[in-house]
Amino acid sequence: MGGLEKKKYERGAATNYITRNRARKKLQLSLPDFRRLCILKGIYPHEPKHKKKVNKGSTAPRTFYLLKDIKFLLHEPIVNKFREYKVFVRKLRKAYGKSEWGTVERLKDNKPTYKLDHIVKERYPTFIDALRDLDDALSMCFLFSTFPRTGKCHVQTIQLCRRLAVEFQNYVIASRSLRKVFLSIKGIYYQAEVLGQPITWITPYTFAHDHPTDVDYRVMATFTEFYTTLLGFVNFRLYQSLNLVYPPKIDSQAEDELKPAEGKDYAMDSESYLEKLSGLSASLARAVAPTHEDEVEMDEFPVEGETAELMDAKKKEQEALEKHKKLFEGLRFFLNREVPREPLAFVIRCFGGQVSWDKSLCIGATYEATDPSITHHIIDRPRLDKQVVGRYYLQPQWVFDSVNAKLCLPVADYFPGVLLPPHLSPFVTEKEGDYIPPEKLKLLALQRGENPDEESEEEEEEEEEDEGDNDKEEEEEEDESEKEEEMKLQKMEEQKTQSTQVNKALPVKVTAGKVRVEDKQRLEQEQQSEEKRLAIMMMKKREKYLYKKIMFGKKRKIREANKLAEKRKAHDAALKEQKKKNKKARQA
């Protein structure tokens, strides 16, 4: 029969993909420009299911893109801007070579520029979509804002990232939307709830760092270029939602508190305003002055299918959240020179506290260390020579642990020079069967309103009593062991004499039977286990395999939990032994 011959690799999966080199040639772009365009537009390589078919029988390693994505890039206006920029660089180089300085100035004045606004609108059709994708943008902007001003990155980019990061921090403070903080080796993790969306980002510690050689800063700069545009849009909308002026301005009352001549000692006039904002100690100006009205209770209408219990649970949750937002309200903190100022000021202000520091440290100090109204003095040194009566001297971890625990923790564990309790991660949620450390159990007891310290003191007293009793018992046991040995020898002799007598005459006895009561609970358990065994036997092969995998995972989790519990037990036993030795040494 006649017909068209079916050729290989001209239909199906082979036609859906295109290699990177072919895509580059189609767009007429160099590799760096192609990579940059893909990052800005959010187009990434794809791994085909049948790589050999797509690669036309070859097994050579190649990068593939979807053909429809590359066709989508053909109509991108930024591609023309890239070409214009290439022409501009070529003309500029030529003018420099010929020493035509008038042409150089003219070309620099007409340098081609482009905006990414249309790409942001295209990639994020709604504002909620932009908020959901804000984690990476914030992490990158906070990272770039800490970079030193070297040739690795443009100074304008570093300044822009710093400005946007400070603006976002001020929004979080104004809206009181911070929920969790965790100090890790990598940096400080924060989680804020913005318009119902949880946003998690990481900020590096403010240490001096050398640029690593194995990182491509051009790729990172391209991501940052897009993220700064996105964060600018988001910040504007967030400030509008809270009736705040954008770009942010310090409230006139707060500005009066900050001395006008203060900024001259720290920064230039162009930078002093941003420095005051980054102090995070002043409130922001509002677009429309707020009117103080009496709080009106809102009517609550039940949602269809929602029970009264659910409504009560939601109400309690809302009350707990409002209480959490006002955690440090009414408290006044003073930060010593050696503690990290920015993260502590940010966290304290997010929960309604007032904060200040030494004037020589940074702009934005609102009160002195001698102020009698200070309630908490945060220090990070073993002891302080001069202490003021009526204020708590605490280590910085107390602030972060209190935020995660959603209550002001007892201060005794955080005094200067005291060994701190473990800093538990708020991002870990223990499920049933998981190992829960004793510190977490203590924290849960505090949240329920119990006092676990009294119980622990009682346990320690009991242990001390037991230790004293054990010492006495050991002495008594030594005396008793000698007596027991003598008794055993006597019993053995008596048994020998009895056995000789029994061998001579074996009396036969008939005893009455006893009624055996069967345990119903045990029988029920046996029946259930038998039914389970039969049900497993009746399973299909695939279902049985899945069931075994599930059970194996559960058993492994139990084994890991038991292992951690044993480790903790051994650790506690070693600490107890050490304490006992120290106590004996002191007594001696």
Coordinates of C-alpha atoms in Angstrom, one line a residue:
M1 CA 0.0 0.0 0.0
G2 CA 1.2 3.5 -0.8
G3 CA 1.6 6.3 1.7
L4 CA 4.0 8.7 3.3
E5 CA 7.1 7.2 4.9
K6 CA 7.2 7.8 8.7
K7 CA 10.5 9.4 9.5
K8 CA 12.2 9.1 12.8
Y9 CA 12.3 12.0 15.3
E10 CA 9.8 14.1 13.4
R11 CA 6.8 13.7 15.6
G12 CA 5.9 13.3 19.3
A13 CA 8.4 14.1 22.1
A14 CA 11.3 14.9 19.7
T15 CA 9.4 18.0 18.3
N16 CA 8.4 19.4 21.8
Y17 CA 12.0 20.2 22.8
I18 CA 14.9 22.2 21.5
T19 CA 18.5 22.3 22.5
R20 CA 20.1 25.3 24.1
N21 CA 22.4 26.1 21.1
R22 CA 19.5 25.9 18.6
A23 CA 17.4 28.1 20.9
R24 CA 20.3 30.7 21.1
K25 CA 20.6 30.7 17.3
K26 CA 16.9 31.1 16.9
L27 CA 16.9 34.2 19.2
Q28 CA 20.2 35.4 17.8
L29 CA 21.7 36.0 21.3
S30 CA 25.0 35.2 23.0
L31 CA 25.0 32.6 25.8
P32 CA 25.2 35.2 28.7
D33 CA 22.3 37.2 27.2
F34 CA 20.3 34.1 26.6
R35 CA 20.9 33.0 30.2
R36 CA 19.9 36.4 31.5
L37 CA 16.7 36.5 29.4
C38 CA 15.7 33.1 30.7
I39 CA 16.2 34.1 34.3
L40 CA 14.2 37.3 33.9
K41 CA 11.3 35.6 32.1
G42 CA 11.4 32.6 34.5
I43 CA 12.1 30.0 31.8
Y44 CA 14.1 27.0 32.9
P45 CA 15.6 23.8 31.2
H46 CA 13.5 20.6 31.1
E47 CA 14.6 17.0 31.4
P48 CA 12.7 15.0 28.7
K49 CA 11.2 11.7 29.7
H50 CA 12.7 9.9 26.7
K51 CA 16.0 11.7 26.4
K52 CA 17.4 9.5 23.6
K53 CA 14.3 10.1 21.4
V54 CA 14.5 13.8 21.9
N55 CA 18.3 13.8 21.3
K56 CA 17.7 11.9 18.0
G57 CA 19.3 8.7 19.1
S58 CA 22.4 10.3 20.6
T59 CA 23.3 9.9 24.3
A60 CA 25.5 13.1 24.4
P61 CA 24.7 15.4 27.4
R62 CA 22.6 18.3 26.2
T63 CA 20.4 21.0 27.8
F64 CA 16.8 21.0 26.5
Y65 CA 14.1 23.7 26.6
L66 CA 10.5 23.5 25.7
L67 CA 9.9 24.7 22.1
K68 CA 6.8 26.7 23.1
D69 CA 8.9 28.6 25.8
I70 CA 11.5 29.7 23.2
K71 CA 8.7 30.7 20.8
F72 CA 7.3 32.8 23.6
L73 CA 10.7 34.5 24.0
L74 CA 10.7 35.6 20.3
H75 CA 8.3 38.4 21.0
E76 CA 10.0 39.8 24.1
P77 CA 10.9 43.5 23.7
I78 CA 13.9 43.2 26.0
V79 CA 15.7 41.2 23.3
N80 CA 15.9 44.3 21.1
K81 CA 17.2 46.3 24.1
F82 CA 20.0 43.7 24.5
R83 CA 20.9 44.2 20.8
E84 CA 20.8 48.0 21.2
Y85 CA 23.2 47.7 24.2
K86 CA 25.6 45.6 22.2
V87 CA 25.7 48.3 19.5
F88 CA 26.1 51.0 22.2
V89 CA 29.2 49.2 23.7
R90 CA 30.7 48.8 20.2
K91 CA 30.3 52.5 19.4
L92 CA 31.6 53.5 22.8
R93 CA 34.7 51.4 22.5
K94 CA 35.3 52.9 19.0
A95 CA 34.9 56.5 20.3
Y96 CA 37.4 55.8 23.2
G97 CA 39.9 54.3 20.7
K98 CA 39.7 57.5 18.5
S99 CA 39.7 59.8 21.6
E100 CA 36.5 61.4 20.5
W101 CA 35.5 62.7 23.9
G102 CA 32.4 64.6 22.7
T103 CA 31.0 61.5 21.1
V104 CA 31.8 59.5 24.3
E105 CA 29.7 62.0 26.4
R106 CA 26.9 62.0 23.8
L107 CA 26.8 58.2 23.8
K108 CA 26.8 58.0 27.6
D109 CA 23.8 60.4 27.7
N110 CA 21.9 58.2 25.3
K111 CA 22.7 54.9 26.9
P112 CA 19.9 52.4 26.2
T113 CA 17.9 51.3 29.3
Y114 CA 15.1 48.9 29.9
K115 CA 12.4 48.3 32.6
L116 CA 11.2 44.9 34.0
D117 CA 7.8 46.2 35.1
H118 CA 5.9 44.4 32.3
I119 CA 7.7 41.1 33.2
V120 CA 6.7 41.4 36.8
K121 CA 3.0 41.9 35.8
E122 CA 3.2 39.0 33.3
R123 CA 4.8 36.6 35.8
Y124 CA 2.5 37.6 38.7
P125 CA -1.1 38.3 37.6
T126 CA -2.3 38.9 41.1
F127 CA -0.7 40.4 44.2
I128 CA -1.1 37.2 46.2
D129 CA 1.0 35.4 43.5
A130 CA 3.8 37.9 44.1
L131 CA 3.6 37.4 47.9
R132 CA 3.9 33.6 47.5
D133 CA 7.1 34.0 45.5
L134 CA 8.7 36.6 47.8
D135 CA 10.8 34.2 49.9
D136 CA 13.8 34.1 47.4
A137 CA 13.5 37.8 46.5
L138 CA 13.8 38.8 50.2
S139 CA 16.7 36.4 50.9
M140 CA 18.6 37.6 47.9
C141 CA 18.0 41.3 48.6
F142 CA 19.1 40.9 52.3
L143 CA 22.2 39.0 51.1
F144 CA 23.2 41.7 48.6
S145 CA 22.6 44.5 51.1
T146 CA 25.4 43.1 53.3
F147 CA 28.0 42.9 50.5
P148 CA 31.1 45.1 50.7
R149 CA 31.5 47.8 48.1
T150 CA 34.0 45.9 45.9
G151 CA 34.2 45.4 42.1
K152 CA 32.2 42.2 42.3
C153 CA 28.9 44.0 42.4
H154 CA 27.6 47.4 41.4
V155 CA 27.4 49.9 44.3
Q156 CA 23.9 51.1 43.1
T157 CA 22.6 47.5 43.4
I158 CA 23.9 47.1 47.0
Q159 CA 22.3 50.5 48.0
L160 CA 19.0 49.6 46.3
C161 CA 18.9 46.2 48.0
R162 CA 19.6 47.9 51.4
R163 CA 16.8 50.4 50.9
L164 CA 14.2 47.8 49.9
A165 CA 15.2 45.5 52.8
V166 CA 14.8 48.4 55.3
E167 CA 11.5 49.3 53.8
F168 CA 10.2 45.8 54.1
Q169 CA 11.4 45.6 57.7
N170 CA 9.6 48.8 58.6
Y171 CA 6.4 47.4 57.0
V172 CA 6.7 44.2 59.1
I173 CA 7.1 46.4 62.3
A174 CA 4.1 48.6 61.4
S175 CA 1.9 45.6 60.6
R176 CA 3.3 43.5 63.5
S177 CA 3.2 40.5 61.1
L178 CA 6.4 38.7 62.4
R179 CA 5.6 35.2 63.7
K180 CA 8.8 33.1 64.1
V181 CA 12.6 33.7 64.4
F182 CA 15.4 31.1 64.4
L183 CA 19.1 31.6 64.8
S184 CA 21.0 29.1 62.7
I185 CA 24.6 28.6 61.5
K186 CA 23.7 30.0 58.1
G187 CA 21.9 33.1 59.4
I188 CA 18.7 34.3 61.0
Y189 CA 15.5 32.8 59.7
Y190 CA 12.3 35.0 59.9
Q191 CA 8.7 34.1 59.1
A192 CA 6.1 36.8 58.7
E193 CA 2.4 36.4 57.9
V194 CA 1.6 39.1 55.2
L195 CA -2.1 39.2 54.1
G196 CA -2.6 35.6 55.2
Q197 CA 0.5 34.3 53.3
P198 CA 3.5 33.0 55.3
I199 CA 6.8 34.5 54.0
T200 CA 10.1 33.0 55.2
W201 CA 13.4 34.5 54.5
I202 CA 17.0 34.4 55.8
T203 CA 19.3 37.2 56.6
P204 CA 23.1 36.7 57.0
Y205 CA 25.0 37.7 60.1
T206 CA 26.8 41.0 59.8
F207 CA 30.4 39.6 59.6
A208 CA 33.1 40.8 57.2
H209 CA 33.3 38.2 54.5
D210 CA 35.5 37.5 51.4
H211 CA 33.8 36.8 48.1
P212 CA 34.1 33.0 47.2
T213 CA 35.7 32.3 43.9
D214 CA 33.4 29.5 42.8
V215 CA 30.2 31.7 42.7
D216 CA 29.0 33.3 39.4
Y217 CA 28.1 36.8 40.5
R218 CA 26.7 37.7 37.1
V219 CA 23.9 35.1 37.5
M220 CA 23.2 36.3 41.0
A221 CA 23.1 39.9 39.8
T222 CA 20.6 39.0 37.1
F223 CA 18.3 37.4 39.7
T224 CA 18.7 40.4 42.0
E225 CA 17.8 42.8 39.1
F226 CA 14.5 41.1 38.8
Y227 CA 13.9 40.7 42.5
T228 CA 14.5 44.4 43.3
T229 CA 11.8 45.3 40.7
L230 CA 9.4 42.8 42.3
L231 CA 10.2 43.9 45.9
G232 CA 9.7 47.6 44.9
F233 CA 6.2 46.8 43.6
V234 CA 5.3 44.7 46.6
N235 CA 6.6 47.3 49.1
F236 CA 4.5 50.0 47.4
R237 CA 1.3 47.9 47.6
L238 CA 1.9 46.9 51.2
Y239 CA 2.5 50.5 52.4
Q240 CA -0.7 51.5 50.6
S241 CA -2.6 48.8 52.4
L242 CA -1.5 50.2 55.8
N243 CA -2.2 53.9 54.8
L244 CA 1.6 54.6 55.0
V245 CA 3.5 57.1 52.9
Y246 CA 5.7 55.6 50.2
P247 CA 8.7 56.1 50.0
P248 CA 8.6 55.8 53.8
K249 CA 8.9 58.9 56.0
I250 CA 9.5 59.1 59.7
D251 CA 6.6 60.4 61.7
S252 CA 7.0 64.1 62.7
Q253 CA 6.8 63.3 66.5
A254 CA 9.4 60.5 66.2
E255 CA 11.6 62.8 64.1
D256 CA 11.5 65.4 66.8
E257 CA 12.8 62.8 69.3
L258 CA 15.8 62.1 67.1
K259 CA 18.2 65.0 67.3
P260 CA 18.4 66.9 63.9
A261 CA 22.2 67.3 64.1
E262 CA 22.7 63.7 65.1
G263 CA 23.1 62.3 61.6
K264 CA 26.0 64.6 60.6
D265 CA 28.4 62.6 62.8
Y266 CA 27.5 59.3 61.2
A267 CA 26.7 59.8 57.5
M268 CA 26.4 62.3 54.6
D269 CA 23.1 64.2 54.2
S270 CA 22.1 61.9 51.3
E271 CA 22.5 58.8 53.5
S272 CA 21.5 60.0 56.9
Y273 CA 17.7 59.6 56.2
L274 CA 18.1 55.9 55.2
E275 CA 20.3 55.4 58.3
K276 CA 17.5 56.8 60.5
L277 CA 15.0 54.5 58.8
S278 CA 17.4 51.5 59.2
G279 CA 17.6 52.3 62.9
L280 CA 14.0 50.7 63.1
S281 CA 13.3 52.7 66.3
A282 CA 10.9 55.4 64.9
S283 CA 7.3 55.0 63.7
L284 CA 6.4 55.8 60.1
A285 CA 4.2 58.7 58.8
R286 CA 0.7 57.9 57.5
A287 CA -0.8 59.2 54.3
V288 CA -4.1 60.2 56.1
A289 CA -4.0 61.1 59.8
P290 CA -5.8 58.3 61.8
T291 CA -8.9 59.2 63.7
H292 CA -9.3 57.7 67.2
E293 CA -12.7 56.1 67.4
D294 CA -14.1 53.8 69.9
E295 CA -13.6 50.1 69.2
V296 CA -16.8 48.6 67.8
E297 CA -17.5 44.9 68.2
M298 CA -18.1 43.3 64.8
D299 CA -21.1 41.0 64.3
E300 CA -20.2 37.4 63.7
F301 CA -22.2 35.4 61.2
P302 CA -21.8 31.6 61.0
V303 CA -20.4 30.3 57.8
E304 CA -22.3 27.5 56.1
G305 CA -21.3 24.1 57.5
E306 CA -19.3 25.6 60.4
T307 CA -20.1 24.4 63.9
A308 CA -20.1 26.4 67.1
E309 CA -17.0 24.6 68.3
L310 CA -15.1 25.6 65.1
M311 CA -16.2 29.2 65.6
D312 CA -14.9 29.2 69.2
A313 CA -11.6 27.6 68.2
K314 CA -11.2 30.4 65.5
K315 CA -12.0 33.0 68.1
K316 CA -9.5 31.6 70.6
E317 CA -6.8 31.4 67.9
Q318 CA -7.5 35.1 67.0
E319 CA -7.2 36.2 70.6
A320 CA -4.0 34.2 71.0
L321 CA -2.6 35.9 67.9
E322 CA -3.5 39.4 69.2
K323 CA -1.8 38.6 72.5
H324 CA 1.3 37.4 70.6
K325 CA 1.5 40.7 68.7
K326 CA 1.5 42.6 72.0
L327 CA 4.2 40.4 73.6
F328 CA 6.6 43.1 74.5
E329 CA 4.1 46.0 74.8
G330 CA 5.0 48.3 77.7
L331 CA 8.5 46.9 78.0
R332 CA 11.6 49.1 77.4
F333 CA 14.8 47.5 76.2
F334 CA 18.4 48.8 76.1
L335 CA 20.9 47.0 73.9
N336 CA 24.5 46.9 75.0
R337 CA 27.3 47.6 72.4
E338 CA 28.3 43.9 71.9
V339 CA 24.9 42.5 71.0
P340 CA 23.7 42.4 67.3
R341 CA 21.6 45.6 67.2
E342 CA 19.5 45.3 64.0
P343 CA 17.9 41.8 64.5
L344 CA 17.1 42.5 68.1
A345 CA 15.7 46.0 67.4
F346 CA 13.6 44.5 64.5
V347 CA 12.2 41.6 66.7
I348 CA 11.5 43.8 69.7
R349 CA 9.7 46.5 67.7
C350 CA 7.6 43.9 65.8
F351 CA 6.0 42.9 69.1
G352 CA 5.3 46.3 70.5
G353 CA 8.4 46.9 72.6
Q354 CA 10.5 50.1 72.8
V355 CA 14.2 49.8 72.1
S356 CA 17.3 52.0 72.3
W357 CA 21.1 51.7 72.3
D358 CA 24.3 53.7 72.9
K359 CA 24.3 57.0 70.8
S360 CA 27.8 56.3 69.5
L361 CA 26.7 53.0 68.0
C362 CA 24.0 54.1 65.5
I363 CA 21.5 56.8 64.6
G364 CA 18.1 56.3 66.2
A365 CA 18.8 56.0 69.9
T366 CA 15.7 57.3 71.7
Y367 CA 16.8 57.1 75.4
E368 CA 20.0 56.7 77.5
A369 CA 21.2 53.7 79.4
T370 CA 20.6 55.7 82.6
D371 CA 16.9 56.0 81.9
P372 CA 15.0 54.6 85.1
S373 CA 12.1 53.3 83.0
I374 CA 14.2 50.6 81.2
T375 CA 12.9 47.1 82.1
H376 CA 15.3 44.8 80.2
H377 CA 19.0 45.4 79.5
I378 CA 20.3 43.0 76.8
I379 CA 24.0 42.1 77.3
D380 CA 26.3 39.4 76.0
R381 CA 29.2 39.4 78.4
P382 CA 29.8 37.2 81.6
R383 CA 29.0 40.0 84.0
L384 CA 28.4 43.8 84.3
D385 CA 30.2 45.8 87.0
K386 CA 27.6 48.5 87.5
Q387 CA 24.0 47.2 87.6
V388 CA 20.9 49.2 88.1
V389 CA 18.3 47.9 90.5
G390 CA 14.8 47.3 89.0
R391 CA 15.8 46.0 85.6
Y392 CA 16.6 42.5 84.2
Y393 CA 20.0 41.9 82.7
L394 CA 19.5 39.2 80.1
Q395 CA 21.3 37.4 77.2
P396 CA 20.0 38.1 73.7
Q397 CA 18.5 34.6 73.3
W398 CA 15.7 35.4 75.7
V399 CA 14.1 37.7 73.1
F400 CA 14.1 35.1 70.4
D401 CA 13.0 32.3 72.6
S402 CA 10.2 34.3 74.1
V403 CA 8.9 35.2 70.5
N404 CA 8.9 31.5 69.5
A405 CA 7.2 30.4 72.8
K406 CA 4.6 33.2 72.4
L407 CA 5.1 34.2 76.0
C408 CA 7.7 36.0 78.1
L409 CA 9.9 33.1 79.4
P410 CA 11.2 33.0 83.0
V411 CA 14.4 35.2 83.1
A412 CA 16.4 33.0 85.5
D413 CA 17.7 30.7 82.7
Y414 CA 19.0 33.8 80.7
F415 CA 21.0 35.8 83.3
P416 CA 24.6 36.9 82.3
G417 CA 27.1 34.1 82.5
V418 CA 24.5 31.3 82.9
L419 CA 24.7 28.3 80.5
L420 CA 21.8 29.0 78.1
P421 CA 19.0 26.4 77.3
P422 CA 19.0 24.9 73.8
H423 CA 17.6 27.3 71.1
L424 CA 14.7 25.2 69.7
S425 CA 13.5 25.7 66.1
P426 CA 9.9 26.9 65.8
F427 CA 9.8 25.5 62.2
V428 CA 9.8 21.9 63.6
T429 CA 6.5 20.4 64.4
E430 CA 6.6 17.0 66.2
K431 CA 4.2 14.4 65.1
E432 CA 2.9 11.4 67.1
G433 CA 5.7 8.9 67.8
D434 CA 8.5 11.5 67.2
Y435 CA 11.2 12.2 69.9
I436 CA 10.3 15.4 71.8
P437 CA 13.2 16.8 73.8
P438 CA 12.6 17.6 77.5
E439 CA 13.1 21.4 76.9
K440 CA 10.2 21.3 74.4
L441 CA 8.0 19.5 76.9
K442 CA 8.8 22.1 79.5
L443 CA 7.9 24.9 77.0
L444 CA 4.6 23.2 76.2
A445 CA 3.9 23.0 79.9
L446 CA 4.6 26.7 80.3
Q447 CA 2.2 27.5 77.4
R448 CA -0.5 25.5 79.1
G449 CA 0.0 27.6 82.3
E450 CA 1.7 24.9 84.4
N451 CA 4.9 25.5 86.4
P452 CA 7.4 22.8 85.4
D453 CA 10.2 24.3 87.6
E454 CA 8.5 23.3 90.8
E455 CA 8.2 19.7 89.6
S456 CA 11.9 19.6 88.5
E457 CA 13.0 20.9 91.9
E458 CA 10.9 18.2 93.6
E459 CA 12.5 15.6 91.4
E460 CA 16.0 16.9 92.2
E461 CA 15.3 16.8 95.9
E462 CA 13.9 13.2 95.6
E463 CA 17.0 12.2 93.6
E464 CA 19.3 13.7 96.3
E465 CA 17.4 11.8 99.0
D466 CA 17.6 8.6 96.9
E467 CA 21.4 9.1 96.5
G468 CA 21.7 9.5 100.3
D469 CA 19.6 6.4 100.9
N470 CA 21.6 4.5 98.2
D471 CA 24.9 5.2 100.1
K472 CA 23.4 3.8 103.3
E473 CA 21.8 0.9 101.5
E474 CA 25.2 0.0 99.9
E475 CA 26.8 -0.3 103.4
E476 CA 23.8 -2.4 104.7
E477 CA 24.0 -4.6 101.6
E478 CA 27.6 -5.5 102.2
D479 CA 26.7 -6.7 105.8
E480 CA 23.7 -8.6 104.5
S481 CA 25.5 -10.3 101.6
E482 CA 27.8 -12.1 104.1
K483 CA 24.8 -13.3 106.1
E484 CA 23.0 -14.5 102.9
E485 CA 25.9 -16.6 101.8
E486 CA 25.9 -18.4 105.2
M487 CA 22.1 -19.0 104.9
K488 CA 22.5 -20.4 101.3
L489 CA 25.0 -23.0 102.5
Q490 CA 22.6 -24.1 105.3
K491 CA 19.6 -24.3 102.8
M492 CA 21.7 -26.5 100.4
E493 CA 22.5 -28.9 103.2
E494 CA 18.8 -29.1 104.3
Q495 CA 17.8 -29.7 100.6
K496 CA 20.2 -32.6 100.3
T497 CA 18.8 -34.3 103.4
Q498 CA 15.2 -33.8 102.2
S499 CA 16.0 -35.2 98.8
T500 CA 17.3 -38.5 100.3
Q501 CA 14.1 -38.8 102.4
V502 CA 11.8 -38.1 99.3
N503 CA 13.6 -40.8 97.3
K504 CA 12.6 -43.3 100.0
A505 CA 8.8 -42.6 99.9
L506 CA 6.8 -40.7 97.2
P507 CA 3.3 -39.8 98.6
V508 CA 0.6 -39.4 95.9
K509 CA -1.9 -36.5 96.4
V510 CA -5.1 -35.4 94.5
T511 CA -5.7 -31.7 94.6
A512 CA -9.0 -29.9 93.7
G513 CA -9.2 -28.1 90.3
K514 CA -9.2 -24.2 90.1
V515 CA -11.6 -22.2 87.9
R516 CA -9.5 -20.2 85.4
V517 CA -11.0 -16.8 84.5
E518 CA -10.2 -15.8 80.9
D519 CA -9.1 -12.3 80.2
K520 CA -11.6 -10.8 77.7
Q521 CA -9.3 -7.9 76.7
R522 CA -6.5 -10.3 75.9
L523 CA -8.8 -12.5 73.8
E524 CA -10.1 -9.4 71.9
Q525 CA -6.5 -8.3 71.2
E526 CA -5.6 -11.8 69.9
Q527 CA -8.7 -11.8 67.7
Q528 CA -7.8 -8.4 66.2
S529 CA -4.2 -9.4 65.5
E530 CA -5.4 -12.6 63.8
E531 CA -7.8 -10.6 61.6
K532 CA -5.0 -8.2 60.7
R533 CA -2.7 -11.0 59.8
L534 CA -5.4 -12.6 57.6
A535 CA -6.2 -9.2 55.9
I536 CA -2.5 -8.8 55.1
M537 CA -2.5 -12.3 53.6
M538 CA -5.4 -11.4 51.3
M539 CA -3.7 -8.2 50.0
K540 CA -2.6 -7.9 46.4
K541 CA 1.2 -8.0 45.8
R542 CA 1.4 -4.3 45.0
E543 CA -0.7 -3.3 48.1
K544 CA 1.3 -5.6 50.3
Y545 CA 4.6 -4.1 49.1
L546 CA 3.2 -0.6 49.8
Y547 CA 2.0 -1.7 53.3
K548 CA 5.4 -3.2 54.1
K549 CA 7.1 0.1 53.1
I550 CA 4.8 2.1 55.3
M551 CA 5.3 -0.2 58.3
F552 CA 9.1 -0.1 57.7
G553 CA 9.0 3.7 57.7
K554 CA 7.0 3.7 60.9
K555 CA 9.4 1.3 62.6
R556 CA 12.4 3.3 61.5
K557 CA 10.9 6.4 62.9
I558 CA 10.3 4.6 66.3
R559 CA 13.9 3.3 66.2
E560 CA 15.3 6.8 65.6
A561 CA 13.1 8.3 68.4
N562 CA 14.3 5.6 70.8
K563 CA 17.9 6.2 69.8
L564 CA 17.6 9.9 70.5
A565 CA 15.9 9.2 73.8
E566 CA 18.8 6.9 74.8
K567 CA 21.4 9.5 73.8
R568 CA 19.6 12.1 75.9
K569 CA 19.4 9.7 78.8
A570 CA 23.2 9.0 78.6
H571 CA 23.9 12.7 78.4
D572 CA 21.8 13.5 81.4
A573 CA 23.4 10.6 83.4
A574 CA 26.9 12.0 82.5
L575 CA 25.9 15.5 83.7
K576 CA 24.4 14.1 86.9
E577 CA 27.6 12.1 87.5
Q578 CA 29.7 15.3 86.9
K579 CA 27.5 17.3 89.4
K580 CA 27.9 14.5 92.0
K581 CA 31.7 14.5 91.6
N582 CA 31.8 18.4 91.9
K583 CA 29.6 18.2 95.0
K584 CA 31.9 15.6 96.6
A585 CA 34.9 17.6 95.7
R586 CA 33.4 20.7 97.4
Q587 CA 32.5 18.7 100.5
A588 CA 36.0 17.3 100.7

